mmCIF file of C-alpha atoms in Angstrom:
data_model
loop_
_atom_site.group_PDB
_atom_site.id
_atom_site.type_symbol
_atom_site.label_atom_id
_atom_site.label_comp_id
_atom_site.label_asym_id
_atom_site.label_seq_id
_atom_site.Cartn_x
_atom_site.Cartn_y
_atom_site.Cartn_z
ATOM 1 C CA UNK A 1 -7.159 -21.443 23.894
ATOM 2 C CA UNK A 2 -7.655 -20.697 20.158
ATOM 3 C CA UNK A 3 -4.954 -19.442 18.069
ATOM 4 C CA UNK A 4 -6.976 -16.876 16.321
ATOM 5 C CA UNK A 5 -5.414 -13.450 15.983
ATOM 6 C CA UNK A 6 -7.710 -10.289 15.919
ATOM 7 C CA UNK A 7 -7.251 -8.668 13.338
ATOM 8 C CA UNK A 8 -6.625 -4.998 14.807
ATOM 9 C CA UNK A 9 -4.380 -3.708 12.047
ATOM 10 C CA UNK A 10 -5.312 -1.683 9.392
ATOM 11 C CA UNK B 1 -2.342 1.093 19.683
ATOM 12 C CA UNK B 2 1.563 2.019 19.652
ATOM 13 C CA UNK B 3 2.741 5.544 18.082
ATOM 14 C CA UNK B 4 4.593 3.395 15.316
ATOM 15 C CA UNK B 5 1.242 1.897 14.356
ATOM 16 C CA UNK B 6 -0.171 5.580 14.671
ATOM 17 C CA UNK B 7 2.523 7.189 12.221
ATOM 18 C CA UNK B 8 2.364 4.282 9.865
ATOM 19 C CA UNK B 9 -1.497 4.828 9.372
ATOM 20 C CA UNK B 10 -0.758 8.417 9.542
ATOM 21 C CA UNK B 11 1.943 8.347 6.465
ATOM 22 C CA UNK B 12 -0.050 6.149 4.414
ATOM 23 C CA UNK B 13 -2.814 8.559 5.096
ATOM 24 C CA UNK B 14 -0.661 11.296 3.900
ATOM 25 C CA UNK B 15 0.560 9.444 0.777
ATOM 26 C CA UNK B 16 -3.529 8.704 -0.529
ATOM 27 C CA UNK B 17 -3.670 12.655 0.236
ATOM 28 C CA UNK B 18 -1.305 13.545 -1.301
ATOM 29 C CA UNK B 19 -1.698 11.280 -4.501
ATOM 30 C CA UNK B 20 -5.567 12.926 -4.448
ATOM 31 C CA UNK B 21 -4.126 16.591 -4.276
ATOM 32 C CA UNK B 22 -1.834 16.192 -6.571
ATOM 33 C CA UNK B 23 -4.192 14.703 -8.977
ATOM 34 C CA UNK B 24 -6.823 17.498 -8.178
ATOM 35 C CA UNK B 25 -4.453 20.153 -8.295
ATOM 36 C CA UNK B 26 -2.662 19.184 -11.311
ATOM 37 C CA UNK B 27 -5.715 17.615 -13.113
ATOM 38 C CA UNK B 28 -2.945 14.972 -14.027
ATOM 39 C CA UNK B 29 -1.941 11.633 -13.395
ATOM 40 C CA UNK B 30 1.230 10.929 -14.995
ATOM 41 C CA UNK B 31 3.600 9.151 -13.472
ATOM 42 C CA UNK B 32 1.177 6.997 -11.469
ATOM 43 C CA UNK B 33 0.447 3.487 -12.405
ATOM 44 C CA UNK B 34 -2.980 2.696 -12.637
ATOM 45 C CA UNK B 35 -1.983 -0.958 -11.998
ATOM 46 C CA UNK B 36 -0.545 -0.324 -9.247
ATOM 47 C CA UNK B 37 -3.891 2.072 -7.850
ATOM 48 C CA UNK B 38 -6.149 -1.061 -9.108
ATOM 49 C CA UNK B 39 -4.082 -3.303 -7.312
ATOM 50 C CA UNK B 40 -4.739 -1.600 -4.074
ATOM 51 C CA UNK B 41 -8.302 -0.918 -4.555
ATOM 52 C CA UNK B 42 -8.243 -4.882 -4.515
ATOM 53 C CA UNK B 43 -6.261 -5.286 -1.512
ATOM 54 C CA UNK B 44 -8.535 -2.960 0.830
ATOM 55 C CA UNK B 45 -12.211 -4.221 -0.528
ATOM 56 C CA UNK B 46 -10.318 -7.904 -0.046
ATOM 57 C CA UNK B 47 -8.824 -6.850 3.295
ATOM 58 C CA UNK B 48 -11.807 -5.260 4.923
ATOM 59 C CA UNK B 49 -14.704 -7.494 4.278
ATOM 60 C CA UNK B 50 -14.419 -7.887 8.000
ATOM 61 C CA UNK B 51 -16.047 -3.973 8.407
ATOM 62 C CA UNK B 52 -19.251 -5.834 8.205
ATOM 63 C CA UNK B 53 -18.263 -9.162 10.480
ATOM 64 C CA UNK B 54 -15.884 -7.672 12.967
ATOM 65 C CA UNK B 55 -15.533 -4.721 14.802
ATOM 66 C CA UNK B 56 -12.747 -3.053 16.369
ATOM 67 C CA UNK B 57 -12.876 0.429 16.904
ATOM 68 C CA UNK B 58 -14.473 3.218 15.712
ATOM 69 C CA UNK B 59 -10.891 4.320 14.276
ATOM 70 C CA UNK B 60 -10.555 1.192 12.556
ATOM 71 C CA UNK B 61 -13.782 1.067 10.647
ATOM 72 C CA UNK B 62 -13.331 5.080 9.479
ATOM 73 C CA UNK B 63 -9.772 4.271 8.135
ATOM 74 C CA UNK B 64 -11.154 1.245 6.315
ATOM 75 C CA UNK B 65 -13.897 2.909 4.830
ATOM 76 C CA UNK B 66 -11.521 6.017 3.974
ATOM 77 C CA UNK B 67 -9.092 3.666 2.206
ATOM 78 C CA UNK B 68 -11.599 1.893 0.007
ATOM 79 C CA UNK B 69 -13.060 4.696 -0.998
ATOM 80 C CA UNK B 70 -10.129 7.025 -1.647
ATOM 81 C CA UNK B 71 -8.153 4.182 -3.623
ATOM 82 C CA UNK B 72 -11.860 3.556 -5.819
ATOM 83 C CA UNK B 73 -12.147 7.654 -6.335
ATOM 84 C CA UNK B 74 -8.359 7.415 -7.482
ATOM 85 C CA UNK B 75 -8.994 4.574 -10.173
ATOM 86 C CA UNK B 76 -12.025 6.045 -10.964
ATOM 87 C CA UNK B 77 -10.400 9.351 -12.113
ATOM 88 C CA UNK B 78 -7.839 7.574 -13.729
ATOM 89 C CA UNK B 79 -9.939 5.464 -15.942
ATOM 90 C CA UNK B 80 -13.275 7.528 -16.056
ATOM 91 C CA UNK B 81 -12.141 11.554 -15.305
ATOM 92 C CA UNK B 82 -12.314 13.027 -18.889
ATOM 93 C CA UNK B 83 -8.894 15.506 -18.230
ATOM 94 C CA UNK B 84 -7.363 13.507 -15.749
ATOM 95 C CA UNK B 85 -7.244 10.350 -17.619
ATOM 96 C CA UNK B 86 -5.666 11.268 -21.080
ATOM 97 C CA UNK B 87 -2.438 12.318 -19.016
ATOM 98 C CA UNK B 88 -1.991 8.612 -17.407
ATOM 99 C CA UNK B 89 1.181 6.763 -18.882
ATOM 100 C CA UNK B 90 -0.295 4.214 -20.555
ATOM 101 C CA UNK B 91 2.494 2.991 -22.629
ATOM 102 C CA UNK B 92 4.986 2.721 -19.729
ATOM 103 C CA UNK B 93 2.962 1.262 -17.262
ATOM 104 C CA UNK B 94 2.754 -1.991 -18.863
ATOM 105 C CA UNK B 95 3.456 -4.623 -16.064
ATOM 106 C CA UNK B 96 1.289 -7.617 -16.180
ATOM 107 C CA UNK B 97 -0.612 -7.285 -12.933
ATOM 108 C CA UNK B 98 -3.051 -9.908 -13.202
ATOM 109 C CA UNK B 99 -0.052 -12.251 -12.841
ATOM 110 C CA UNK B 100 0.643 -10.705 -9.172
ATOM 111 C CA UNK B 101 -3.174 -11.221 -8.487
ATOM 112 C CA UNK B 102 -3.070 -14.650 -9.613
ATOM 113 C CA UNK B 103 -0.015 -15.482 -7.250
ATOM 114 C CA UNK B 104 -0.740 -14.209 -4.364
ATOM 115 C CA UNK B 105 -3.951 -15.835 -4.412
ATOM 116 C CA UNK B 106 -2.550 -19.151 -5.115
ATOM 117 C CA UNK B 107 -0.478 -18.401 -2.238
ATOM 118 C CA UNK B 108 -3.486 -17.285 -0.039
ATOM 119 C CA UNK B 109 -4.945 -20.567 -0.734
ATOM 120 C CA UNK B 110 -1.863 -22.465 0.277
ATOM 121 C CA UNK B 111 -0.941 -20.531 3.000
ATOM 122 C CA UNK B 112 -3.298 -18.576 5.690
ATOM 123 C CA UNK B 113 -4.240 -19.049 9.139
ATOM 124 C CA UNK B 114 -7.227 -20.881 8.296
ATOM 125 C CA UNK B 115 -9.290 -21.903 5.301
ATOM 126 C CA UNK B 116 -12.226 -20.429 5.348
ATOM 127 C CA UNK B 117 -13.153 -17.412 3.112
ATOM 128 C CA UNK B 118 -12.646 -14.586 4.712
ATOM 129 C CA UNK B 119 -9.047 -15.606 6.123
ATOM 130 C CA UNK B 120 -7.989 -16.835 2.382
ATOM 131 C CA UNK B 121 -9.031 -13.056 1.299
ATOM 132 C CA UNK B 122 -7.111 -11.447 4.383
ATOM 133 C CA UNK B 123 -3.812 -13.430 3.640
ATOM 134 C CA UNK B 124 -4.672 -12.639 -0.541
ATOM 135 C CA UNK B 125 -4.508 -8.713 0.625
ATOM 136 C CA UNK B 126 -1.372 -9.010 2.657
ATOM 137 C CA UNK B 127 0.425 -10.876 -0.008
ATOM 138 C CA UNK B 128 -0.992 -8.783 -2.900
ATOM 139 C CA UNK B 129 0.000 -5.171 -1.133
ATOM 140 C CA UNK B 130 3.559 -6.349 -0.492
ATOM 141 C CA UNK B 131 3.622 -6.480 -4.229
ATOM 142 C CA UNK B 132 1.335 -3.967 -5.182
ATOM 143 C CA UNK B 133 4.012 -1.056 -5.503
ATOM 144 C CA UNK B 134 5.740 -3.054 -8.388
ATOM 145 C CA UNK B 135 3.727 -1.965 -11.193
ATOM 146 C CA UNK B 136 4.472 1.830 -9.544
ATOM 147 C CA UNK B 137 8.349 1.616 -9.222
ATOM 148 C CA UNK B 138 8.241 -0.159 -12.759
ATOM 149 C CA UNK B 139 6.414 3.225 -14.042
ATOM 150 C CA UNK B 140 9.108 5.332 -12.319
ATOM 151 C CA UNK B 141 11.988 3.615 -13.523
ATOM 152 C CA UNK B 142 10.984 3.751 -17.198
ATOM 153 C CA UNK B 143 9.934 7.513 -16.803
ATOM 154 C CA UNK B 144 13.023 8.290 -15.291
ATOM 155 C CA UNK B 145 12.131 11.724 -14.406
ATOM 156 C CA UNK B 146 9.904 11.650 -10.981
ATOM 157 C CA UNK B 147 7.836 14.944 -9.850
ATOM 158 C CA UNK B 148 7.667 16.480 -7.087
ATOM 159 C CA UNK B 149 4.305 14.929 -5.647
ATOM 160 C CA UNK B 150 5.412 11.606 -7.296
ATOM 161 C CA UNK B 151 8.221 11.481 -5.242
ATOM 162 C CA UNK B 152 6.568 12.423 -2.087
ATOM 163 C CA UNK B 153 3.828 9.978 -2.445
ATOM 164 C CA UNK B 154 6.136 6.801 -2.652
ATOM 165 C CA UNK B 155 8.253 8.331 0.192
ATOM 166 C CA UNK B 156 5.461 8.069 2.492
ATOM 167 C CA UNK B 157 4.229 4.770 1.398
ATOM 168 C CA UNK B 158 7.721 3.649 2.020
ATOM 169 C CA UNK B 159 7.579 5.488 5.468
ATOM 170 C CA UNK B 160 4.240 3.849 6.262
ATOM 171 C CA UNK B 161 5.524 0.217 5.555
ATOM 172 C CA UNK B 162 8.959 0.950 7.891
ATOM 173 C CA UNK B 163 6.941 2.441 10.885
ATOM 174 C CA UNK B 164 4.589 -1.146 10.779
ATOM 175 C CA UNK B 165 7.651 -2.909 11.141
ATOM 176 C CA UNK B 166 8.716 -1.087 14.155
ATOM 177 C CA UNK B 167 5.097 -1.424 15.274
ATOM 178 C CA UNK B 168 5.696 -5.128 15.083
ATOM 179 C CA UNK B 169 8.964 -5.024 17.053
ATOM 180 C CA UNK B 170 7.305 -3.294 19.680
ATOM 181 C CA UNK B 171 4.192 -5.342 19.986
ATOM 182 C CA UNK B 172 6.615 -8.569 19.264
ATOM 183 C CA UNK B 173 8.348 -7.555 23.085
ATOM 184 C CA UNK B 174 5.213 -5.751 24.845
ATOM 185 C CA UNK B 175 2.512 -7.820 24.430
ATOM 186 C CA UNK B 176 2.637 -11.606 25.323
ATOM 187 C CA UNK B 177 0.868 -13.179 22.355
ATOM 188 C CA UNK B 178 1.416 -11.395 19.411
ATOM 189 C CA UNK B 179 2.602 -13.491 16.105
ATOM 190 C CA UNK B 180 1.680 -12.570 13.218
ATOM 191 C CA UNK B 181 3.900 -14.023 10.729
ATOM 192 C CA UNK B 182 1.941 -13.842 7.495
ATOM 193 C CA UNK B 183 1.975 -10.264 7.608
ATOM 194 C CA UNK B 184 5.246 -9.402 9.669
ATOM 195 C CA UNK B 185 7.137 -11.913 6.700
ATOM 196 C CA UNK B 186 5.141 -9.747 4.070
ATOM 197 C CA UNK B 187 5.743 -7.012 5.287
ATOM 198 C CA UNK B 188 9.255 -7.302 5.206
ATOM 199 C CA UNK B 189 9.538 -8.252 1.722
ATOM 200 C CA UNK B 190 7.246 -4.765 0.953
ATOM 201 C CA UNK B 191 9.675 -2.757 2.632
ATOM 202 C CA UNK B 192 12.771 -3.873 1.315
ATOM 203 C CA UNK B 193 11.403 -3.364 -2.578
ATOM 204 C CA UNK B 194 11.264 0.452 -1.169
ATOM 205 C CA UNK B 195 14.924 0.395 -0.524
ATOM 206 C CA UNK B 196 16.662 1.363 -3.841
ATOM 207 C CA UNK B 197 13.937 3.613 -4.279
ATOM 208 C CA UNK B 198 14.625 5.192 -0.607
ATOM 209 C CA UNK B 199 18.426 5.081 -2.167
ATOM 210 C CA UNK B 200 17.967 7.700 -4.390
ATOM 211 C CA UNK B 201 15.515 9.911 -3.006
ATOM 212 C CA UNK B 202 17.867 10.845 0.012
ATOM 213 C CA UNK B 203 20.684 10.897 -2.460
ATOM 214 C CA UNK B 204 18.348 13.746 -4.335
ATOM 215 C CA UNK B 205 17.071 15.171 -0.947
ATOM 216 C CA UNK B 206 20.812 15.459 0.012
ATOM 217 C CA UNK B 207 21.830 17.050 -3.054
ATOM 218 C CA UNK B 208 18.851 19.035 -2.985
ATOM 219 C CA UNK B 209 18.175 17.735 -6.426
ATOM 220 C CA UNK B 210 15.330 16.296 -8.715
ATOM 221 C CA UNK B 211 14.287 13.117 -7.778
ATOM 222 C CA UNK B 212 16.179 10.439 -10.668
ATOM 223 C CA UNK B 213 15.932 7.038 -11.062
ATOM 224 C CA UNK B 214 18.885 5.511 -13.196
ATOM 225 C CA UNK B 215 17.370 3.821 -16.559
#
């Protein structure tokens, strides 16, 4: 699993 | 998306509105620190780079476009618009912004999520708008006196900033992996410089006086 975080915040 | 998330786009929505009416209604600009405006303009072309790599939602990518273009018009009329300009503050809004720029990226760089370009530029914007109201509060406090529309605007940037942070709570204990650290740390910091300046504009809303700041 990658630790990425999407970036849905403005 | 959560209603906190909702309201805190909505208020800083309202704030850029109301900052824009005031300065097309009042074809003036004092009060407001340029820096401060500049500083922003920064954060949201820095910030949403992504509009052309990632997308999200159809909401998303018409708020980003919205805020980089309503914080560009707003420097633009402060620097360029021939009335509008000659009423900006220039004397008191003397804080050295490039130093904020210059540490936050220095920060970016040492802290992000990864290093690669567009995440140094996304943790540069988070740090830099935690800090970007300085120059603004700086400006008030020298003025002393804060209008009406003034007022209002930095009350709903405030408002914006505390409704994230419930947004964050909320998403900390309904969703399963949500940290965020970079900008739930930053965004604590950005709220709490609000607080004296949330002080006394309740103490003047409860009074149901002008808006003062004490020199």
């Amino acid at each position: 699993a990658s630790n990425e975080v999407t970036k849905d915040e403005l | 998306m959560n209603i906190f998330r909702f309201l805190g786009d909505m208020t800083h929505l309202i704030s850029i509105l109301i900052l824009l009416l005031k300065i097309y209604a009042t074809k003036s600009c004092s009060g407001i620190s340029l820096k401060t405006q500049e500083l922003y303009a920064l954060v949201f072309l820095a910030r949403y780079l992504d509009l052309f790599t990632d997308f999200i939602s159809v909401y998303n990518s018409v708020m980003k476009v919205v805020f980089i273009a309503s914080s560009l018009a707003i420097v633009w009329c402060m620097r360029r618009h021939r009335v509008v300009r000659r009423s900006y503050d220039k004397e008191l809004d003397t804080f050295r912004h490039y130093f904020l720029v210059a540490a936050c990226l220095a920060l970016a760089l040492l802290v992000q999520e990864k290093f690669t370009f567009l995440e140094v530029l996304w943790a540069f914007s988070i740090y830099l708008e935690a800090v970007a109201i300085l120059p603004q509060l700086v400006l008030l406090q020298r003025s002393g006196n804060v209008d009406n529309l003034t007022g209002q605007y930095v009350f709903f940037l405030g408002a914006y900033r505390a409704f994230y942070i419930l947004n964050w709570i909320y998403r900390y204990f309904t969703e399963t992996h949500f940290s965020r650290w970079i900008s739930c740390v930053s965004g604590l910091v950005q709220t709490a410089l609000y607080a004296d300046f949330f002080y006394y504009y309740f103490i003047s809303w409860k009074n149901n006086s002008k808006l003062q700041l004490p020199a």
